[in-house]
Amino acid sequence: MLTDPLFWLVAIPAVLITGISKSGFAGGVGGLTVPLLALAISPATAAAVMLPLLIYMDFLSVRSWWGQHNSRHLWILLPAAIVGIFIAYLLFDRLNEEYLRAILGCVSLGFGLYGLILGDKTQASPSPLVGRLCGLTAGFTSFVAHAGGPPLNAYLLPLRLAKAEFLATAVVFFAVVNLVKLVPYSLLGQINQENILVSLLLVPLAWLGVKLGLFIQDKINDRLFKRIILILMVLVGVRLLWTAL
């Protein structure tokens, strides 16, 4: 990786995009990162390189949004997400990445189009059961490809939370999920010296991406923000489906 120009060509924009996503802005767009890096390296290595960076970005983001999150919804989402991580760990050697991306792409594309076409008025608040299913899916897909944004958004967006509460809840959710993922990633041997070195070299870009995302949020009102999230979910869905095909 260190001497591969193609890797750095895709890694630089990928880490910037992830930093913007990890600031709380456009959470689903972070799901593009591992597929983008997989153009140059294996998806498993891409996920391993990104995990330390995600944890660093989580630290920066949680500092900015702590205290504004919704604890009730986190208690619904996080236990299920941990179960999803455990399931993905058990199935790691048998996962069909193209099939998983196709399913996730359909979910992201379908929900994004639903929200854009029908609008907030027709979106009923999801039940705790739906929240647990979304949390389970987010934990599973986050383990495989750091792509838990669409399932999480599928639960949080219809709740019509204020922008700050929505962002803070998403940020805290992924901070916990990524810390939990450290254990199975280490057990699978995905955290090694070369991957950590590459992650360290990319840290300045991660910092820049988070700061850029925080800056963008101050310029966007709640209604426009949610519309951008839905549009990005459509784009993420199309990208994941294209990758799967």
Short mmCIF file of N, CA and C in Angstrom, two decimals, residues 77-214:
data_model
loop_
_atom_site.label_atom_id
_atom_site.label_comp_id
_atom_site.label_asym_id
_atom_site.label_seq_id
_atom_site.Cartn_x
_atom_site.Cartn_y
_atom_site.Cartn_z
N LEU A 77 -30.98 1.12 19.82
CA LEU A 77 -30.13 0.79 18.68
C LEU A 77 -28.87 0.00 19.05
N LEU A 78 -28.19 0.41 20.11
CA LEU A 78 -26.84 -0.12 20.36
C LEU A 78 -26.79 -1.60 20.75
N PRO A 79 -27.65 -2.09 21.64
CA PRO A 79 -27.57 -3.53 21.93
C PRO A 79 -27.78 -4.39 20.69
N ALA A 80 -28.71 -3.99 19.83
CA ALA A 80 -28.94 -4.73 18.59
C ALA A 80 -27.74 -4.63 17.66
N ALA A 81 -27.10 -3.46 17.62
CA ALA A 81 -25.92 -3.28 16.76
C ALA A 81 -24.79 -4.20 17.20
N ILE A 82 -24.61 -4.37 18.50
CA ILE A 82 -23.56 -5.25 19.01
C ILE A 82 -23.84 -6.70 18.61
N VAL A 83 -25.12 -7.08 18.64
CA VAL A 83 -25.49 -8.43 18.16
C VAL A 83 -25.15 -8.56 16.67
N GLY A 84 -25.44 -7.51 15.89
CA GLY A 84 -25.11 -7.53 14.46
C GLY A 84 -23.63 -7.67 14.21
N ILE A 85 -22.81 -7.00 15.01
CA ILE A 85 -21.36 -7.12 14.90
C ILE A 85 -20.92 -8.55 15.19
N PHE A 86 -21.50 -9.15 16.21
CA PHE A 86 -21.14 -10.52 16.59
C PHE A 86 -21.51 -11.51 15.48
N ILE A 87 -22.67 -11.32 14.88
CA ILE A 87 -23.09 -12.19 13.78
C ILE A 87 -22.13 -12.06 12.60
N ALA A 88 -21.77 -10.82 12.26
CA ALA A 88 -20.83 -10.60 11.15
C ALA A 88 -19.47 -11.24 11.44
N TYR A 89 -19.04 -11.17 12.68
CA TYR A 89 -17.77 -11.80 13.07
C TYR A 89 -17.83 -13.32 12.85
N LEU A 90 -18.94 -13.93 13.24
CA LEU A 90 -19.08 -15.38 13.09
C LEU A 90 -19.13 -15.79 11.62
N LEU A 91 -19.68 -14.90 10.77
CA LEU A 91 -19.86 -15.23 9.35
C LEU A 91 -18.77 -14.64 8.46
N PHE A 92 -17.76 -14.07 9.05
CA PHE A 92 -16.78 -13.28 8.30
C PHE A 92 -16.20 -14.04 7.11
N ASP A 93 -15.82 -15.28 7.31
CA ASP A 93 -15.16 -16.06 6.25
C ASP A 93 -16.13 -16.53 5.18
N ARG A 94 -17.44 -16.37 5.41
CA ARG A 94 -18.43 -16.87 4.46
C ARG A 94 -19.23 -15.76 3.78
N LEU A 95 -18.91 -14.51 4.09
CA LEU A 95 -19.71 -13.39 3.57
C LEU A 95 -19.50 -13.21 2.07
N ASN A 96 -20.59 -13.02 1.37
CA ASN A 96 -20.55 -12.66 -0.04
C ASN A 96 -20.71 -11.15 -0.13
N GLU A 97 -19.61 -10.45 -0.37
CA GLU A 97 -19.63 -8.99 -0.30
C GLU A 97 -20.53 -8.36 -1.35
N GLU A 98 -20.57 -8.94 -2.56
CA GLU A 98 -21.40 -8.37 -3.61
C GLU A 98 -22.88 -8.48 -3.24
N TYR A 99 -23.28 -9.61 -2.67
CA TYR A 99 -24.67 -9.81 -2.28
C TYR A 99 -25.05 -8.85 -1.17
N LEU A 100 -24.16 -8.68 -0.18
CA LEU A 100 -24.42 -7.76 0.92
C LEU A 100 -24.56 -6.33 0.42
N ARG A 101 -23.69 -5.90 -0.48
CA ARG A 101 -23.76 -4.55 -1.02
C ARG A 101 -25.05 -4.34 -1.80
N ALA A 102 -25.52 -5.38 -2.50
CA ALA A 102 -26.76 -5.26 -3.26
C ALA A 102 -27.95 -5.05 -2.32
N ILE A 103 -27.99 -5.80 -1.22
CA ILE A 103 -29.08 -5.64 -0.25
C ILE A 103 -29.04 -4.26 0.38
N LEU A 104 -27.87 -3.85 0.84
CA LEU A 104 -27.72 -2.55 1.46
C LEU A 104 -28.05 -1.43 0.47
N GLY A 105 -27.65 -1.59 -0.79
CA GLY A 105 -27.97 -0.60 -1.80
C GLY A 105 -29.45 -0.46 -2.02
N CYS A 106 -30.17 -1.60 -2.04
CA CYS A 106 -31.63 -1.55 -2.21
C CYS A 106 -32.30 -0.84 -1.04
N VAL A 107 -31.85 -1.13 0.18
CA VAL A 107 -32.42 -0.48 1.36
C VAL A 107 -32.19 1.03 1.32
N SER A 108 -30.95 1.42 1.03
CA SER A 108 -30.60 2.84 1.00
C SER A 108 -31.34 3.57 -0.11
N LEU A 109 -31.35 2.99 -1.30
CA LEU A 109 -32.03 3.61 -2.44
C LEU A 109 -33.53 3.70 -2.21
N GLY A 110 -34.11 2.62 -1.71
CA GLY A 110 -35.56 2.59 -1.50
C GLY A 110 -36.02 3.60 -0.47
N PHE A 111 -35.32 3.67 0.67
CA PHE A 111 -35.74 4.60 1.71
C PHE A 111 -35.51 6.05 1.28
N GLY A 112 -34.40 6.29 0.60
CA GLY A 112 -34.13 7.64 0.14
C GLY A 112 -35.19 8.14 -0.82
N LEU A 113 -35.59 7.30 -1.79
CA LEU A 113 -36.62 7.68 -2.75
C LEU A 113 -37.97 7.86 -2.06
N TYR A 114 -38.26 6.99 -1.10
CA TYR A 114 -39.52 7.09 -0.35
C TYR A 114 -39.61 8.44 0.36
N GLY A 115 -38.55 8.83 1.03
CA GLY A 115 -38.55 10.10 1.74
C GLY A 115 -38.64 11.30 0.82
N LEU A 116 -37.94 11.25 -0.32
CA LEU A 116 -37.95 12.36 -1.25
C LEU A 116 -39.29 12.52 -1.95
N ILE A 117 -39.93 11.41 -2.29
CA ILE A 117 -41.18 11.46 -3.05
C ILE A 117 -42.39 11.75 -2.14
N LEU A 118 -42.45 11.07 -1.00
CA LEU A 118 -43.63 11.19 -0.14
C LEU A 118 -43.48 12.25 0.94
N GLY A 119 -42.26 12.57 1.32
CA GLY A 119 -42.05 13.64 2.28
C GLY A 119 -42.24 13.21 3.72
N ASP A 120 -41.94 14.11 4.65
CA ASP A 120 -41.99 13.81 6.08
C ASP A 120 -43.40 13.52 6.59
N LYS A 121 -44.42 14.10 5.97
CA LYS A 121 -45.77 13.98 6.50
C LYS A 121 -46.28 12.55 6.47
N THR A 122 -45.78 11.77 5.55
CA THR A 122 -46.27 10.40 5.42
C THR A 122 -45.36 9.40 6.12
N GLN A 123 -44.33 9.86 6.75
CA GLN A 123 -43.40 8.96 7.41
C GLN A 123 -43.80 8.77 8.87
N ALA A 124 -44.31 7.60 9.21
CA ALA A 124 -44.68 7.31 10.59
C ALA A 124 -43.43 7.05 11.41
N SER A 125 -43.49 7.45 12.69
CA SER A 125 -42.35 7.19 13.57
C SER A 125 -42.18 5.69 13.74
N PRO A 126 -40.98 5.17 13.55
CA PRO A 126 -40.76 3.73 13.64
C PRO A 126 -40.88 3.23 15.08
N SER A 127 -41.27 2.00 15.23
CA SER A 127 -41.41 1.38 16.55
C SER A 127 -40.04 0.96 17.08
N PRO A 128 -39.95 0.66 18.38
CA PRO A 128 -38.68 0.15 18.92
C PRO A 128 -38.21 -1.12 18.21
N LEU A 129 -39.17 -1.97 17.78
CA LEU A 129 -38.78 -3.18 17.05
C LEU A 129 -38.07 -2.83 15.76
N VAL A 130 -38.60 -1.85 15.01
CA VAL A 130 -37.94 -1.39 13.79
C VAL A 130 -36.56 -0.83 14.12
N GLY A 131 -36.46 -0.11 15.24
CA GLY A 131 -35.17 0.43 15.66
C GLY A 131 -34.16 -0.66 15.93
N ARG A 132 -34.60 -1.73 16.54
CA ARG A 132 -33.68 -2.85 16.83
C ARG A 132 -33.25 -3.54 15.54
N LEU A 133 -34.17 -3.69 14.61
CA LEU A 133 -33.81 -4.30 13.31
C LEU A 133 -32.82 -3.42 12.56
N CYS A 134 -33.04 -2.11 12.60
CA CYS A 134 -32.11 -1.18 11.95
C CYS A 134 -30.76 -1.20 12.65
N GLY A 135 -30.78 -1.26 13.98
CA GLY A 135 -29.52 -1.33 14.72
C GLY A 135 -28.75 -2.60 14.41
N LEU A 136 -29.47 -3.73 14.33
CA LEU A 136 -28.84 -5.01 13.98
C LEU A 136 -28.20 -4.94 12.60
N THR A 137 -28.94 -4.39 11.63
CA THR A 137 -28.42 -4.27 10.27
C THR A 137 -27.23 -3.32 10.22
N ALA A 138 -27.32 -2.20 10.94
CA ALA A 138 -26.23 -1.23 10.96
C ALA A 138 -24.97 -1.82 11.56
N GLY A 139 -25.10 -2.60 12.62
CA GLY A 139 -23.94 -3.24 13.22
C GLY A 139 -23.30 -4.24 12.27
N PHE A 140 -24.13 -5.02 11.58
CA PHE A 140 -23.63 -6.02 10.64
C PHE A 140 -22.90 -5.37 9.48
N THR A 141 -23.55 -4.40 8.82
CA THR A 141 -22.94 -3.77 7.65
C THR A 141 -21.77 -2.87 8.03
N SER A 142 -21.79 -2.32 9.23
CA SER A 142 -20.67 -1.52 9.68
C SER A 142 -19.44 -2.40 9.89
N PHE A 143 -19.64 -3.60 10.40
CA PHE A 143 -18.51 -4.52 10.58
C PHE A 143 -17.87 -4.88 9.25
N VAL A 144 -18.72 -5.15 8.26
CA VAL A 144 -18.22 -5.64 6.97
C VAL A 144 -17.58 -4.54 6.15
N ALA A 145 -18.23 -3.36 6.10
CA ALA A 145 -17.76 -2.32 5.17
C ALA A 145 -17.89 -0.92 5.74
N HIS A 146 -18.00 -0.77 7.07
CA HIS A 146 -18.20 0.56 7.67
C HIS A 146 -19.33 1.29 6.97
N ALA A 147 -20.41 0.56 6.67
CA ALA A 147 -21.53 1.12 5.90
C ALA A 147 -22.81 1.02 6.70
N GLY A 148 -22.78 1.46 7.95
CA GLY A 148 -23.97 1.39 8.79
C GLY A 148 -24.87 2.60 8.69
N GLY A 149 -24.49 3.60 7.89
CA GLY A 149 -25.26 4.83 7.81
C GLY A 149 -26.68 4.66 7.31
N PRO A 150 -26.91 3.99 6.16
CA PRO A 150 -28.28 3.87 5.66
C PRO A 150 -29.26 3.20 6.62
N PRO A 151 -28.92 2.05 7.24
CA PRO A 151 -29.86 1.47 8.20
C PRO A 151 -30.13 2.39 9.40
N LEU A 152 -29.10 3.08 9.88
CA LEU A 152 -29.30 4.00 11.00
C LEU A 152 -30.21 5.16 10.59
N ASN A 153 -29.96 5.73 9.41
CA ASN A 153 -30.81 6.82 8.93
C ASN A 153 -32.25 6.37 8.73
N ALA A 154 -32.45 5.11 8.33
CA ALA A 154 -33.80 4.58 8.11
C ALA A 154 -34.61 4.63 9.40
N TYR A 155 -33.95 4.55 10.54
CA TYR A 155 -34.66 4.65 11.83
C TYR A 155 -34.73 6.10 12.32
N LEU A 156 -33.62 6.82 12.23
CA LEU A 156 -33.57 8.15 12.84
C LEU A 156 -34.34 9.22 12.07
N LEU A 157 -34.29 9.20 10.75
CA LEU A 157 -34.90 10.28 9.98
C LEU A 157 -36.40 10.43 10.22
N PRO A 158 -37.19 9.34 10.21
CA PRO A 158 -38.63 9.51 10.43
C PRO A 158 -39.00 10.01 11.81
N LEU A 159 -38.07 9.99 12.76
CA LEU A 159 -38.35 10.47 14.11
C LEU A 159 -38.47 11.99 14.17
N ARG A 160 -38.01 12.65 13.10
CA ARG A 160 -38.07 14.12 13.01
C ARG A 160 -37.35 14.79 14.19
N LEU A 161 -36.20 14.27 14.53
CA LEU A 161 -35.39 14.88 15.57
C LEU A 161 -34.83 16.21 15.07
N ALA A 162 -34.54 17.11 15.99
CA ALA A 162 -33.84 18.34 15.62
C ALA A 162 -32.46 17.97 15.06
N LYS A 163 -31.93 18.84 14.21
CA LYS A 163 -30.68 18.52 13.53
C LYS A 163 -29.57 18.16 14.50
N ALA A 164 -29.39 18.95 15.55
CA ALA A 164 -28.31 18.69 16.51
C ALA A 164 -28.52 17.36 17.22
N GLU A 165 -29.77 17.05 17.57
CA GLU A 165 -30.06 15.79 18.25
C GLU A 165 -29.83 14.60 17.33
N PHE A 166 -30.23 14.75 16.07
CA PHE A 166 -30.01 13.70 15.07
C PHE A 166 -28.51 13.43 14.90
N LEU A 167 -27.75 14.50 14.68
CA LEU A 167 -26.31 14.37 14.46
C LEU A 167 -25.62 13.76 15.67
N ALA A 168 -25.94 14.26 16.85
CA ALA A 168 -25.28 13.78 18.06
C ALA A 168 -25.58 12.31 18.30
N THR A 169 -26.81 11.89 18.07
CA THR A 169 -27.18 10.49 18.27
C THR A 169 -26.43 9.59 17.30
N ALA A 170 -26.34 10.00 16.04
CA ALA A 170 -25.59 9.22 15.05
C ALA A 170 -24.11 9.14 15.41
N VAL A 171 -23.54 10.24 15.84
CA VAL A 171 -22.12 10.29 16.17
C VAL A 171 -21.80 9.36 17.34
N VAL A 172 -22.60 9.42 18.40
CA VAL A 172 -22.36 8.57 19.57
C VAL A 172 -22.58 7.10 19.21
N PHE A 173 -23.59 6.81 18.41
CA PHE A 173 -23.86 5.45 17.98
C PHE A 173 -22.63 4.83 17.32
N PHE A 174 -22.06 5.53 16.34
CA PHE A 174 -20.93 4.96 15.61
C PHE A 174 -19.65 4.98 16.44
N ALA A 175 -19.53 5.89 17.39
CA ALA A 175 -18.36 5.88 18.27
C ALA A 175 -18.34 4.58 19.08
N VAL A 176 -19.48 4.19 19.61
CA VAL A 176 -19.56 2.94 20.38
C VAL A 176 -19.35 1.74 19.47
N VAL A 177 -20.02 1.73 18.32
CA VAL A 177 -19.93 0.60 17.38
C VAL A 177 -18.48 0.38 16.95
N ASN A 178 -17.77 1.44 16.62
CA ASN A 178 -16.39 1.29 16.15
C ASN A 178 -15.45 0.81 17.24
N LEU A 179 -15.67 1.24 18.47
CA LEU A 179 -14.85 0.73 19.57
C LEU A 179 -15.11 -0.77 19.78
N VAL A 180 -16.35 -1.18 19.70
CA VAL A 180 -16.68 -2.59 19.85
C VAL A 180 -16.02 -3.43 18.75
N LYS A 181 -15.98 -2.88 17.53
CA LYS A 181 -15.42 -3.60 16.39
C LYS A 181 -13.92 -3.87 16.55
N LEU A 182 -13.25 -3.13 17.37
CA LEU A 182 -11.82 -3.35 17.58
C LEU A 182 -11.53 -4.78 18.04
N VAL A 183 -12.39 -5.32 18.89
CA VAL A 183 -12.15 -6.66 19.45
C VAL A 183 -12.21 -7.74 18.37
N PRO A 184 -13.31 -7.86 17.62
CA PRO A 184 -13.32 -8.91 16.57
C PRO A 184 -12.33 -8.66 15.45
N TYR A 185 -12.08 -7.40 15.10
CA TYR A 185 -11.07 -7.13 14.07
C TYR A 185 -9.70 -7.64 14.52
N SER A 186 -9.37 -7.44 15.78
CA SER A 186 -8.09 -7.91 16.31
C SER A 186 -8.03 -9.43 16.33
N LEU A 187 -9.14 -10.07 16.73
CA LEU A 187 -9.18 -11.53 16.77
C LEU A 187 -9.02 -12.13 15.38
N LEU A 188 -9.48 -11.43 14.36
CA LEU A 188 -9.37 -11.91 12.98
C LEU A 188 -8.04 -11.56 12.33
N GLY A 189 -7.17 -10.86 13.07
CA GLY A 189 -5.85 -10.52 12.55
C GLY A 189 -5.85 -9.37 11.55
N GLN A 190 -6.91 -8.55 11.54
CA GLN A 190 -7.00 -7.44 10.59
C GLN A 190 -6.26 -6.19 11.06
N ILE A 191 -5.95 -6.14 12.34
CA ILE A 191 -5.18 -5.01 12.87
C ILE A 191 -3.71 -5.43 12.94
N ASN A 192 -2.91 -4.95 11.98
CA ASN A 192 -1.49 -5.31 11.96
C ASN A 192 -0.64 -4.06 11.77
N GLN A 193 0.67 -4.23 11.79
CA GLN A 193 1.59 -3.10 11.78
C GLN A 193 1.47 -2.25 10.51
N GLU A 194 1.40 -2.89 9.35
CA GLU A 194 1.32 -2.12 8.11
C GLU A 194 0.03 -1.31 8.03
N ASN A 195 -1.09 -1.93 8.39
CA ASN A 195 -2.36 -1.22 8.33
C ASN A 195 -2.39 -0.03 9.28
N ILE A 196 -1.83 -0.20 10.47
CA ILE A 196 -1.80 0.89 11.45
C ILE A 196 -0.91 2.03 10.95
N LEU A 197 0.21 1.70 10.31
CA LEU A 197 1.10 2.73 9.78
C LEU A 197 0.39 3.56 8.70
N VAL A 198 -0.31 2.88 7.81
CA VAL A 198 -1.07 3.59 6.76
C VAL A 198 -2.13 4.48 7.40
N SER A 199 -2.81 3.97 8.42
CA SER A 199 -3.83 4.76 9.11
C SER A 199 -3.24 6.03 9.71
N LEU A 200 -2.06 5.91 10.33
CA LEU A 200 -1.42 7.06 10.94
C LEU A 200 -1.07 8.13 9.90
N LEU A 201 -0.64 7.68 8.72
CA LEU A 201 -0.30 8.63 7.66
C LEU A 201 -1.53 9.39 7.14
N LEU A 202 -2.69 8.79 7.30
CA LEU A 202 -3.92 9.40 6.81
C LEU A 202 -4.64 10.24 7.87
N VAL A 203 -4.12 10.26 9.10
CA VAL A 203 -4.77 10.99 10.19
C VAL A 203 -4.99 12.48 9.87
N PRO A 204 -4.01 13.22 9.29
CA PRO A 204 -4.27 14.64 8.99
C PRO A 204 -5.48 14.85 8.07
N LEU A 205 -5.68 13.96 7.10
CA LEU A 205 -6.84 14.07 6.22
C LEU A 205 -8.12 13.79 6.98
N ALA A 206 -8.07 12.86 7.93
CA ALA A 206 -9.24 12.57 8.75
C ALA A 206 -9.63 13.80 9.56
N TRP A 207 -8.66 14.46 10.15
CA TRP A 207 -8.92 15.69 10.93
C TRP A 207 -9.54 16.76 10.05
N LEU A 208 -8.98 16.93 8.85
CA LEU A 208 -9.48 17.95 7.93
C LEU A 208 -10.92 17.65 7.52
N GLY A 209 -11.23 16.38 7.26
CA GLY A 209 -12.58 16.01 6.86
C GLY A 209 -13.60 16.30 7.94
N VAL A 210 -13.28 15.98 9.19
CA VAL A 210 -14.20 16.24 10.30
C VAL A 210 -14.45 17.75 10.45
N LYS A 211 -13.40 18.54 10.39
CA LYS A 211 -13.55 19.99 10.53
C LYS A 211 -14.38 20.56 9.40
N LEU A 212 -14.18 20.04 8.19
CA LEU A 212 -14.96 20.50 7.05
C LEU A 212 -16.43 20.16 7.23
N GLY A 213 -16.71 18.95 7.71
CA GLY A 213 -18.09 18.56 7.95
C GLY A 213 -18.77 19.42 9.00
N LEU A 214 -18.07 19.74 10.08
CA LEU A 214 -18.64 20.61 11.11
C LEU A 214 -18.91 22.01 10.57
#
